[in-house]
Coordinates of C-alpha atoms and ligand atoms in Angstrom, one line a residue:
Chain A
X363 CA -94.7 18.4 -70.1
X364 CA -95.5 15.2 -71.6
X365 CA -94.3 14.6 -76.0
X366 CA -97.4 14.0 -77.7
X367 CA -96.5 13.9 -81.1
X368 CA -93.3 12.8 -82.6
X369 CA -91.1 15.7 -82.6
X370 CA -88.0 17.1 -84.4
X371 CA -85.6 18.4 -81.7
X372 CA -81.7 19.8 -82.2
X373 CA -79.7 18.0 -80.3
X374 CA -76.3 16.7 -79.5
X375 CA -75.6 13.1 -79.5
X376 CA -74.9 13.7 -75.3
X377 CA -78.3 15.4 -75.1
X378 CA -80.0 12.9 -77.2
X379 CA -78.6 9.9 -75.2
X380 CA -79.8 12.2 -72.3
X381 CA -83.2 12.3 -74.0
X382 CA -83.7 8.7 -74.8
X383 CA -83.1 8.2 -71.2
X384 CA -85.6 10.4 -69.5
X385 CA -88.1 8.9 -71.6
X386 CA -86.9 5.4 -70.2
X387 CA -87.1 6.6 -66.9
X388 CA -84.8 3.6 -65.5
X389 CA -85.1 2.9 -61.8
X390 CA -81.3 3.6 -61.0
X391 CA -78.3 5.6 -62.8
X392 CA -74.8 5.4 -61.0
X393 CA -72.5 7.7 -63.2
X394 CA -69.3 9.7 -62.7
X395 CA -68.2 12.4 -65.3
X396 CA -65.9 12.4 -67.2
X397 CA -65.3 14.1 -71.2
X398 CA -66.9 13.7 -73.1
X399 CA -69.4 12.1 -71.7
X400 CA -70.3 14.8 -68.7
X401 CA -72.9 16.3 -70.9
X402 CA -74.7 13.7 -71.4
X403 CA -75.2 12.8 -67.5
X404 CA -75.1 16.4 -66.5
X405 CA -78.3 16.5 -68.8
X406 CA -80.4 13.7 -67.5
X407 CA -79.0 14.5 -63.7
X408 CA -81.2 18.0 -64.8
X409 CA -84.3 15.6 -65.7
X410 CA -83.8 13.8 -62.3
X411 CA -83.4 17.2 -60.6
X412 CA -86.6 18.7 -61.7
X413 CA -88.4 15.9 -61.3
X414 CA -89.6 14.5 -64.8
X415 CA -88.0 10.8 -64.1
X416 CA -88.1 9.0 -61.1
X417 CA -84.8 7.9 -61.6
X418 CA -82.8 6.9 -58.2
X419 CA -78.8 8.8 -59.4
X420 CA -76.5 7.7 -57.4
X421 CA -73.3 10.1 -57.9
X422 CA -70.0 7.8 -57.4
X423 CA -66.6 8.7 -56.8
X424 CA -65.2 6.6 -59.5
X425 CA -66.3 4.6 -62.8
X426 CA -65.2 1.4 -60.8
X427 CA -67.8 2.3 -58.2
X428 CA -70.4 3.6 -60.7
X429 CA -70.5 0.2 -62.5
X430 CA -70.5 -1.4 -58.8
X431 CA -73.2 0.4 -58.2
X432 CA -75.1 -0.5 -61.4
X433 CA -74.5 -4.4 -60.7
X434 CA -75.8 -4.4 -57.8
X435 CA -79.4 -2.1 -58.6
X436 CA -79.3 -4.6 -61.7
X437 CA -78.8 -7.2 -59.5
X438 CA -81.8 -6.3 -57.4
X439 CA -84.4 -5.9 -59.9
X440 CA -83.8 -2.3 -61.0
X441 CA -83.4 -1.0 -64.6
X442 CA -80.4 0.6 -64.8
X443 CA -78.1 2.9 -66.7
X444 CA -75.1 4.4 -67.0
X445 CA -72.8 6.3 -69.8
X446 CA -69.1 7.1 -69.8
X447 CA -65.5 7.3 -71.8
X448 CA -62.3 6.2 -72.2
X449 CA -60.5 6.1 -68.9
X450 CA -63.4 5.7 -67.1
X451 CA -64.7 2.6 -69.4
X452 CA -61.2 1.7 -68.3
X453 CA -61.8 1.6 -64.7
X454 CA -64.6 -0.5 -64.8
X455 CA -62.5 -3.2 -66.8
X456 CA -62.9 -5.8 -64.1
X457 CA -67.0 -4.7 -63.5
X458 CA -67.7 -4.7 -67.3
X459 CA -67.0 -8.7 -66.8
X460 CA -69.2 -9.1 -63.7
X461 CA -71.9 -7.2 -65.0
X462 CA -72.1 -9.7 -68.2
X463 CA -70.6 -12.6 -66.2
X464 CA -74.0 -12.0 -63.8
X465 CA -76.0 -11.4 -66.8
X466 CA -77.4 -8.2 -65.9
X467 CA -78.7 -6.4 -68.4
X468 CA -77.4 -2.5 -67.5
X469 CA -77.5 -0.4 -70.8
X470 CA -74.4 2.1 -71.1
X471 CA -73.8 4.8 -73.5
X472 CA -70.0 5.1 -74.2
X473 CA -69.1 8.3 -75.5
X474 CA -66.2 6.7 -77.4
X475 CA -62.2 8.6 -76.7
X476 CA -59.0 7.8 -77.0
X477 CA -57.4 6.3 -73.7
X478 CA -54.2 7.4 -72.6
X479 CA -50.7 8.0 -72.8
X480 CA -50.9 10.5 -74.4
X481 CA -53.7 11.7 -73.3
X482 CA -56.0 13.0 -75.5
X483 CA -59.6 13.6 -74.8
X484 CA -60.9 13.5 -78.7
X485 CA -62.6 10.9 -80.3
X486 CA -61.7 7.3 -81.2
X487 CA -62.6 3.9 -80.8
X488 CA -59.7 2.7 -78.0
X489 CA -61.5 2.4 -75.5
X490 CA -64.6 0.2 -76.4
X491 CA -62.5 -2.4 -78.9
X492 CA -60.7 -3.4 -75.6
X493 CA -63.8 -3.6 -74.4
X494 CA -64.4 -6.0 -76.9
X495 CA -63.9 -9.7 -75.0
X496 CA -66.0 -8.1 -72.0
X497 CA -69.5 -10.2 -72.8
X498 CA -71.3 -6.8 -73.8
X499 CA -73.7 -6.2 -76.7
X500 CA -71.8 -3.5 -78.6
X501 CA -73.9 -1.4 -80.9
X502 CA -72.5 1.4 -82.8
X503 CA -74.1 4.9 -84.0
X504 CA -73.3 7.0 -86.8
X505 CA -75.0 9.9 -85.6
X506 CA -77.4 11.8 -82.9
X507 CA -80.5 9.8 -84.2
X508 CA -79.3 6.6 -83.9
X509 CA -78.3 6.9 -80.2
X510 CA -81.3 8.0 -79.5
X511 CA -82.6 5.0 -81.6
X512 CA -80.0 2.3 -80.5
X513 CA -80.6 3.7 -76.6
X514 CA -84.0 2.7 -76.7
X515 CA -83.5 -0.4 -78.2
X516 CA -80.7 -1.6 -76.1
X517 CA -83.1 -1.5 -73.1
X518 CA -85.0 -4.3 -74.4
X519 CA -82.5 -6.3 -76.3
X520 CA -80.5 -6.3 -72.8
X521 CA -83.5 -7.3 -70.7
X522 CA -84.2 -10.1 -73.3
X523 CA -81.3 -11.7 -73.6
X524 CA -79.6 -11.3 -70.3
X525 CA -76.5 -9.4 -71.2
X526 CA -75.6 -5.8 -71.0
X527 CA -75.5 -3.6 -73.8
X528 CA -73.3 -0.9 -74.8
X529 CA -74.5 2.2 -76.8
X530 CA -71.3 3.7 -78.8
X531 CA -71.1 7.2 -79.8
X532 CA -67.9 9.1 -81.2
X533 CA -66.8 11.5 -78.5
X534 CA -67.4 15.0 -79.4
X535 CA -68.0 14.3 -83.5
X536 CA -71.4 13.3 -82.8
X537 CA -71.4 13.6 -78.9
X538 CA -71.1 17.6 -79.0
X539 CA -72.0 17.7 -82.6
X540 CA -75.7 19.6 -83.1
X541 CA -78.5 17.4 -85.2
X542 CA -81.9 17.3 -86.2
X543 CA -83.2 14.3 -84.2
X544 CA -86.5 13.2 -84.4
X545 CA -88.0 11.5 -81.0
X546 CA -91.0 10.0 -80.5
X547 CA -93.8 10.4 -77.8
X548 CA -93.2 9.6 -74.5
X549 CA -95.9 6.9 -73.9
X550 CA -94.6 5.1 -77.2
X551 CA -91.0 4.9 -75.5
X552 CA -92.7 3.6 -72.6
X553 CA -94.5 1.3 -74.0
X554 CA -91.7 0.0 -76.1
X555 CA -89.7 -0.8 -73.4
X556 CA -92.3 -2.1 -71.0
X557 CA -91.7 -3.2 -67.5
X558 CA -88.3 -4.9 -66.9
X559 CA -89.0 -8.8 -66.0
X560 CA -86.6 -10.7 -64.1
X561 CA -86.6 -14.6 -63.3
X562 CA -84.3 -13.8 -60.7
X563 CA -84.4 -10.2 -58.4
X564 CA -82.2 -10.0 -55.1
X565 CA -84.7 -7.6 -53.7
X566 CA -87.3 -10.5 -54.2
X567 CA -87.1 -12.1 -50.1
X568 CA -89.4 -14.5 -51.0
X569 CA -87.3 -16.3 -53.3
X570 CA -83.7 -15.7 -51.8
X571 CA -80.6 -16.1 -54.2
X572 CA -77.3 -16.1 -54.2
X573 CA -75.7 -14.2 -56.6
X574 CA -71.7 -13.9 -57.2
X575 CA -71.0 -17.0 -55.4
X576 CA -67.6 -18.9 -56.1
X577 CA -67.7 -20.8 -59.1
X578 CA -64.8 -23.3 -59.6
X579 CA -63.5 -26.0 -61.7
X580 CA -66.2 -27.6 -61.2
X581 CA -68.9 -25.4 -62.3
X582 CA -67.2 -22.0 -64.2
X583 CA -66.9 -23.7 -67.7
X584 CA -70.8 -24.1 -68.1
X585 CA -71.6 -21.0 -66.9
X586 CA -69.3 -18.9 -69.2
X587 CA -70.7 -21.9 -72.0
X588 CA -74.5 -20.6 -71.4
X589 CA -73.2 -16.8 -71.1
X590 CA -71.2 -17.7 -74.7
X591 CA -74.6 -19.1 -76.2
X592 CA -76.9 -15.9 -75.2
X593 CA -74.3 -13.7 -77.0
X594 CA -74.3 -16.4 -79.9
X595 CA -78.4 -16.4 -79.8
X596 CA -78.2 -12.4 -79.5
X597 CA -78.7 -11.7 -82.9
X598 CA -82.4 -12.9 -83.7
X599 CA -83.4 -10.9 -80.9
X600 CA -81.3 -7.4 -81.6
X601 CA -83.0 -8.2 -85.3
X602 CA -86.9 -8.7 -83.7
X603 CA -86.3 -5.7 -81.6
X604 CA -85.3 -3.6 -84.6
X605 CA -88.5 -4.8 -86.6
X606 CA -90.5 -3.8 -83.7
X607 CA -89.1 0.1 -83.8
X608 CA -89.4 0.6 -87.0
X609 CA -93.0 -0.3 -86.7
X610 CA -93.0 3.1 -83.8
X611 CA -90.1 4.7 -85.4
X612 CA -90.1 3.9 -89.2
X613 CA -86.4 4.3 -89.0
X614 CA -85.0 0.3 -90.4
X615 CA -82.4 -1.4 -88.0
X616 CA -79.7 -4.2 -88.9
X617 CA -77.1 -5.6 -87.6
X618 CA -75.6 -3.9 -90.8
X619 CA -75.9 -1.2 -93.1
X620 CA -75.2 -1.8 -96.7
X621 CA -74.8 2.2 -98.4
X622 CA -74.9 1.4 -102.4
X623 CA -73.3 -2.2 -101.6
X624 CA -75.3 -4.3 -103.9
X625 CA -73.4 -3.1 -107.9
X626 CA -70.3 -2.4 -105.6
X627 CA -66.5 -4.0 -106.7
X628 CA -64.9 -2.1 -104.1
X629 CA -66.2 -1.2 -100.6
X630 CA -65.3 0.0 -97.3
X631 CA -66.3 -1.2 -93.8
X632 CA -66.4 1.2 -90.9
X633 CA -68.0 1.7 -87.4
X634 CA -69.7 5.1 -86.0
X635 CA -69.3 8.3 -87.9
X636 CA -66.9 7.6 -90.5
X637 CA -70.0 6.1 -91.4
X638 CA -71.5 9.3 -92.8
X639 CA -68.3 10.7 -94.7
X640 CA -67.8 7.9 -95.8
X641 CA -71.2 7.3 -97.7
X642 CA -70.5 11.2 -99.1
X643 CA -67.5 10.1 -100.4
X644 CA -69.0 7.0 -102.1
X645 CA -71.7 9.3 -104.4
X646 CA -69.0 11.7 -105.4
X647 CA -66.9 8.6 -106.6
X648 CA -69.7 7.1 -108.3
X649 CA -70.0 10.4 -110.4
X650 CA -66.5 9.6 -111.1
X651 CA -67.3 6.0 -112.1
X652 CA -66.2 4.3 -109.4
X653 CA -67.8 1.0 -107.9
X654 CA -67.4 2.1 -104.5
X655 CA -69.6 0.6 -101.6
X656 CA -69.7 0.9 -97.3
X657 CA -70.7 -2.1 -95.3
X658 CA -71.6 -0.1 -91.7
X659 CA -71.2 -2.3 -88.8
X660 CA -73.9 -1.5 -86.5
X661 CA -73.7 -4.5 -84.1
X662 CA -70.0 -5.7 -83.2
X663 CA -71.0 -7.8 -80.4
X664 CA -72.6 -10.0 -81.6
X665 CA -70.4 -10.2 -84.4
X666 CA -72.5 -10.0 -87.8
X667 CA -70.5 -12.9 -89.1
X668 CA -73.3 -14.0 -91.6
X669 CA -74.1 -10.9 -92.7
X670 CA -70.7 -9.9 -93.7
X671 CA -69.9 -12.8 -95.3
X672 CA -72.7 -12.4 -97.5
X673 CA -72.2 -8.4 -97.8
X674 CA -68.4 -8.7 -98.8
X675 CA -68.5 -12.2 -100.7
X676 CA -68.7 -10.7 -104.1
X677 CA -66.2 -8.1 -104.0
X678 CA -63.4 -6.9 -105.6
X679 CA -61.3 -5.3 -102.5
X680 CA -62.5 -3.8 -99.1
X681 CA -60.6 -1.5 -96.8
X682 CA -61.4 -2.0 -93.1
X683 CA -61.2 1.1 -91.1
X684 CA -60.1 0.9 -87.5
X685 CA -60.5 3.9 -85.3
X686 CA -58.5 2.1 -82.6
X687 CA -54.2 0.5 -82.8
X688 CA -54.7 -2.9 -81.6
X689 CA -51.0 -3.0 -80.9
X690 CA -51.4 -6.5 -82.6
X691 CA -48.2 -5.6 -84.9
X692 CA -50.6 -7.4 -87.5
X693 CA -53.7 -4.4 -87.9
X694 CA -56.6 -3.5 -85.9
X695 CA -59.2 -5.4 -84.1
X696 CA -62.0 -5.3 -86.4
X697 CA -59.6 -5.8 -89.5
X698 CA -58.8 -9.5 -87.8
X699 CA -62.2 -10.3 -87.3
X700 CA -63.6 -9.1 -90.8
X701 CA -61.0 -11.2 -92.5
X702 CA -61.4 -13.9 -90.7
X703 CA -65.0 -13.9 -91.4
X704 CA -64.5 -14.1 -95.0
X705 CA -61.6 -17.3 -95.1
X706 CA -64.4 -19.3 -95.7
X707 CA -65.3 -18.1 -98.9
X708 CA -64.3 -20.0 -102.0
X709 CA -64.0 -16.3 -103.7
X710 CA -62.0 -14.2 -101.2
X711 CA -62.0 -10.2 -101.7
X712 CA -58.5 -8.8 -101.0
X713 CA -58.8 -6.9 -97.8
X714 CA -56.5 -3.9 -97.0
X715 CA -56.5 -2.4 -92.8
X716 CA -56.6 1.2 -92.0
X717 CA -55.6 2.3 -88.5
X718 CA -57.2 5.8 -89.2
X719 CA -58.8 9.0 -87.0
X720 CA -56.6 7.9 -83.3
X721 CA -57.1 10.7 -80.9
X722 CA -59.9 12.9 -82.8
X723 CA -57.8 13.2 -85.8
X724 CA -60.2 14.3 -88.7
X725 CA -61.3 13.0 -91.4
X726 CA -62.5 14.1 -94.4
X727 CA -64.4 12.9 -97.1
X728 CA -61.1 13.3 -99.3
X729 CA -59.7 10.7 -96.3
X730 CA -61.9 8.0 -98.0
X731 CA -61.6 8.8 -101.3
X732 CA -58.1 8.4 -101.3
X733 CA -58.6 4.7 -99.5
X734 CA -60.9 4.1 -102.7
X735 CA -58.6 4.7 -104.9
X736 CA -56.0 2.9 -103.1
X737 CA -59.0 0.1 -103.5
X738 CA -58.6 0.6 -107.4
X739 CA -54.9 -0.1 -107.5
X740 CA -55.2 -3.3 -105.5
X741 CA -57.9 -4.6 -107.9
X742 CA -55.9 -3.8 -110.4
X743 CA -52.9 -5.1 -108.9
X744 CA -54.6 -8.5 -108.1
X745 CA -52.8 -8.3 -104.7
X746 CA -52.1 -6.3 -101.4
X747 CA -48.4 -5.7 -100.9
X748 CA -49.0 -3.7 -97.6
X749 CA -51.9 -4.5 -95.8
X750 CA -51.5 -2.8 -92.8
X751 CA -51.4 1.0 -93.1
X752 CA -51.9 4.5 -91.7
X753 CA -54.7 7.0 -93.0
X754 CA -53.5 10.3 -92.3
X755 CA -50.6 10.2 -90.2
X756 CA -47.7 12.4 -90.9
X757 CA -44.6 10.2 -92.4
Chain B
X203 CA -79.7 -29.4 -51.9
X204 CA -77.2 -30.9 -53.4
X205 CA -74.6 -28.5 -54.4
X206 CA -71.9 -31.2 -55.7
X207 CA -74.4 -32.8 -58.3
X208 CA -71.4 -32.7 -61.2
X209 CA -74.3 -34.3 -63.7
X210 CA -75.8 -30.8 -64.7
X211 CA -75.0 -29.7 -68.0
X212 CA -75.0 -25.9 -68.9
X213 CA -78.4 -25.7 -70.0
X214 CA -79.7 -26.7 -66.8
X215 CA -77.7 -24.3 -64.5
X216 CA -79.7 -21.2 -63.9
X217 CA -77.9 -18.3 -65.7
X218 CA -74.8 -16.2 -64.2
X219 CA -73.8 -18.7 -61.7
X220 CA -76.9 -17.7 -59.1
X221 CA -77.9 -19.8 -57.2
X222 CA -81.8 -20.4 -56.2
X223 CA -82.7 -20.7 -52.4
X224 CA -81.3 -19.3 -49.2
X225 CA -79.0 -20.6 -46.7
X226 CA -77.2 -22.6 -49.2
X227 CA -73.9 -22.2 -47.6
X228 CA -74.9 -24.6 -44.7
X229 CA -74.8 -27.6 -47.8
X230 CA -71.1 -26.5 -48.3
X231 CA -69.6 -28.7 -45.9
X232 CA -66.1 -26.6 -45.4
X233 CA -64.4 -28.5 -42.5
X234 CA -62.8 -30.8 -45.2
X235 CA -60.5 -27.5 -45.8
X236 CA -58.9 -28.1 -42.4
X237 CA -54.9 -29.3 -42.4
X238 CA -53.2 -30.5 -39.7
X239 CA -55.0 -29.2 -36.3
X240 CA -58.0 -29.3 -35.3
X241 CA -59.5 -27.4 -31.9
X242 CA -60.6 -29.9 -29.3
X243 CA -62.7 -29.1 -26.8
X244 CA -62.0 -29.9 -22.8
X245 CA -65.8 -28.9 -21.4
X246 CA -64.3 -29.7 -17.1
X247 CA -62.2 -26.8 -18.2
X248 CA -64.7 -24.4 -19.9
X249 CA -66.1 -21.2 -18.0
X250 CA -68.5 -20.6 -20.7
X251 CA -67.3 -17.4 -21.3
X252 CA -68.9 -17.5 -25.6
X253 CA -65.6 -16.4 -26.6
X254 CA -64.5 -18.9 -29.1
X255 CA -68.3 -18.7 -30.0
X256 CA -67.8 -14.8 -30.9
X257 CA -64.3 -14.8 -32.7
X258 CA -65.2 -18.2 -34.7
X259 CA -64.6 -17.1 -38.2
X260 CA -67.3 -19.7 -39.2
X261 CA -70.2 -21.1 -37.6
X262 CA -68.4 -23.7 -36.2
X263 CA -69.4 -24.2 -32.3
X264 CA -72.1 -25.4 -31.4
X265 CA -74.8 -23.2 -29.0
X266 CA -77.2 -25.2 -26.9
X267 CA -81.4 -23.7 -26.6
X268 CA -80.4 -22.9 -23.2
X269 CA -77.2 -20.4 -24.7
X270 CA -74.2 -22.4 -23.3
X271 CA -71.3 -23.8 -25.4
X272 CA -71.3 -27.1 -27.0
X273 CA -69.0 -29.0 -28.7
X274 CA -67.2 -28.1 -32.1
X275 CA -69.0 -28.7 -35.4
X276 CA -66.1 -30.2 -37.3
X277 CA -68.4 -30.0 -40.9
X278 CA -67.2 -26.7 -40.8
X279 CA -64.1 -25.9 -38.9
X280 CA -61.5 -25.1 -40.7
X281 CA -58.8 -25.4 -38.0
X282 CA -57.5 -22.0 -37.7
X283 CA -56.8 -22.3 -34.6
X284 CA -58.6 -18.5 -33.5
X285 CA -60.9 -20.2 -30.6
X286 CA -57.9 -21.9 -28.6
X287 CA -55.7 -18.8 -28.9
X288 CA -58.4 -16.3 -27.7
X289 CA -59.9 -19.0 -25.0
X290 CA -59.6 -16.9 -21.4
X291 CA -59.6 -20.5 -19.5
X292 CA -56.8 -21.0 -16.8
X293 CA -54.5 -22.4 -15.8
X294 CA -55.0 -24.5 -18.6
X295 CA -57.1 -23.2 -21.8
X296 CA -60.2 -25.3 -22.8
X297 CA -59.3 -25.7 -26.0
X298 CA -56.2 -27.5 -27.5
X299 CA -55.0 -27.5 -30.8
X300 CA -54.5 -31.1 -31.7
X301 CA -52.8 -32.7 -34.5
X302 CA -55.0 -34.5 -37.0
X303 CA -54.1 -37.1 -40.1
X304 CA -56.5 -37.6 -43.0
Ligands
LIG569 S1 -60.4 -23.6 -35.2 FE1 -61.1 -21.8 -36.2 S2 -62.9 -22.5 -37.4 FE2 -62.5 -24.1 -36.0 S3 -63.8 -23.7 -34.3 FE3 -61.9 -22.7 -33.8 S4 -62.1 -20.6 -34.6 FE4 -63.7 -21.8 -35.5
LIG570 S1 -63.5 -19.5 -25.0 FE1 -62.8 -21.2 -23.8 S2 -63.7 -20.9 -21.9 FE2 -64.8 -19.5 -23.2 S3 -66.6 -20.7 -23.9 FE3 -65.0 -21.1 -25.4 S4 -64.0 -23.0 -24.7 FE4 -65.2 -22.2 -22.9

């Protein structure tokens, strides 16, 4: 039966990826299961099996074929999708960069895990930071709602701007994790996303194209020049599309979210769920008097570089959290980025790293307090002496 | 088409390397690729048998209207030498692998 009226439903995040999906109702999903993203496709392969998409699945015997698969529907005109984790996002390494190198604009959910040895099937962000150089739109949810939000959106940011578009959601803690999620009616999703337009469709045999031909010396640099320029003209349109669902959704979208920023001396900048503990612990500490702030990244790729600059200019100190060991010997991925992102300032913050939460390890509320108060001693201190450390990791 | 117009800068190239129109491999003239040999044709010796035609790797023998073997099209051989090893032809095969200077 068709969803009139917008609706509150509980859901996981799997099931509400799942959701966002059969109200999309792409032309082709190639997938291949693996934890703990198996949900999620085991739900919509239930849509597909009793009819209420008209979704073409194609069931794969590997990741590396399932984003094969996905270029080549993209490829010939269809709308496409596809979700998966850690190993598997691993085995489409060398697809991720033909899919964006193609500009094809499949939409994935990755149902972010740690990647092995050892292997650990809990969530962290591993596998999408490598990810990271692959030419996709990254966006990043803090909970059930916004996947179902940042699904629906990714469909048209993709299709504008010719890239593909990952959906990240932290495996199990908001994957398996129950919420109240409200979705809208099915003819507004369908509207919102329209029909997919393409200048270029292999399927079209009126128009013949070539597509994947060899590129060398001679041509390759420009074409990874205009593939770097629709990633560095991304932003304005992940931005329009976000106006636009609020106008259906009434649920605001940036490329960040600032939680009690604005009076904040000291703040914290995380991706996905941390997200949420980490705004709880920011109102306890204000009853305790403390200046504490979150900068949430929502979009990594394009990297918000504007927007943190001016978020983090003012401030005391902030502690980058990184859910993933870049093996860098120097801190994580996004710590690198943030701070380089903020050398331009005249008035630097001092910036502290946190490899934190590898392999599902919790954390608590009391996780970020602690990094807050760490964040009082350094502004005290005038200085970082360490600033590469562990959160919760036995010494 | 042109496909060695080095003039067009990346905001002209259509996106993602694709190119527009079919049959664009016949502008790719590969027979520059050949080293060394190249096949040459002895027709007095020829049984028109097609079967340099079939193994070709390329599209590089020529096929009259009327089906029977022509001469090689050196734009696009690329000397590997298939056709004169799998030529039936006897006692002497109707095509020899000659050696070629650029
Ligand atoms: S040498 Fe090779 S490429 Fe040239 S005609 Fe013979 S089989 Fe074809
Ligand atoms: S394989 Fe030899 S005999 Fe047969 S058609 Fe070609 S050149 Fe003639």
């Amino acid at each position: 039966m068709a969803q009139k009226t917008k609706e509150l439903m509980a859901l996981t995040g799997n099931e509400a990826a799942a959701y966002a999906m059969k109200q999309i109702n792409p032309d082709v999903v190639a997938a291949y299961p693996i934890t703990p993203q198996t949900e999620l496709m085991q739900t919509f392969a239930q849509y597909v099996a009793d009819g209420l998409v008209d979704t073409e699945l194609v069931a794969v015997e590997s990741e590396h074929s399932a984003m094969s698969a996905c270029v080549g529907a993209a490829a010939g005109g269809a709308r496409t999708m596809t979700a998966t984790s850690s190993q598997g996002l691993a085995l489409m390494w060398e697809v991720l960069y033909i899919a964006s190198g193609l500009r094809l604009p499949i939409v994935m959910s990755v149902v972010n895990r740690a990647l092995s040895a050892p292997i650990n099937i809990h969530g962290d962000h591993s596998d999408s930071m490598g990810a990271r150089d692959s030419g996709w739109i990254q966006l990043w949810s803090e909970n059930a709602q916004e996947v179902y939000d940042n699904l629906i959106q990714a469909v048209r940011i993709a299709e504008e701007v010719f890239l593909p578009v990952m959906v990240n959601l932290d495996g199990f803690i908001i994957s398996h994790g129950v919420e109240v999620v409200e979705t809208l009616p099915d003819d507004t999703v369908k509207e919102f996303v329209g029909e997919r337009k393409s200048p270029y469709r292999l399927l079209d045999i009126d128009h013949p194209i070539t597509v994947g031909a060899l590129d060398l010396q001679d041509y390759y640099m420009e074409h990874k020049r205009s593939q770097a320029e629709a990633m560095r003209t991304a932003m304005p349109t992940i931005l329009k599309v976000g106006k636009e669902f609020e106008g259906i959704a009434g649920r605001n979208y940036e490329a960040v979210e600032n939680y009690r920023l604005e009076d904040a001396e000291l703040v914290v900048v995380a991706l996905g769920s941390t997200c949420g503990t980490a705004k709880d612990a920011i109102d306890e500490l204000r009853e305790e008097g403390i200046e504490a702030g979150l900068l949430k990244i929502r979009v990594f790729r394009p990297f918000p570089w504007e927007e943190i600059k001016s978020a983090l200019g003012s401030k005391k100190a902030v502690a980058v959290m990184d859910r993933a060991e870049g093996m860098s010997a120097v801190g994580g991925p996004l710590f690198h980025e943030i701070r380089s992102c903020l050398y331009d300032l005249t008035n630097r913050p001092l910036t502290v790293n946190y490899i934190y939460g590898l392999g599902g390890r919790d954390v608590a509320i009391e996780d970020i307090k602690k990094v807050f108060y760490d964040l009082v001693s350094i502004a005290k201190l005038g200085k970082v002496e360490d600033f590469y450390r562990y959160l919760g990791v036995r010494e | 088409m042109k496909l060695t117009d080095k003039s067009q800068g990346w905001k002209e190239l259509p996106i993602g390397g694709i190119i527009p129109g079919g049959g664009t491999s016949r502008a790719y003239k590969t027979g520059t690729w050949r080293t060394g040999k190249k096949p040459v044709w002895h027709p007095e010796r020829c049984i028109q048998c097609l079967s340099c035609w079939i193994y070709c790797p390329d599209d590089a023998i020529f096929i009259t209207e009327d089906g029977k073997r022509a001469d090689f099209n050196y734009e696009y051989c690329k000397g590997c030498g298939i056709c004169a090893r799998e030529c039936p032809a006897k006692p002497e095969k109707a095509i020899e692998m000659v050696d070629e200077l650029r």
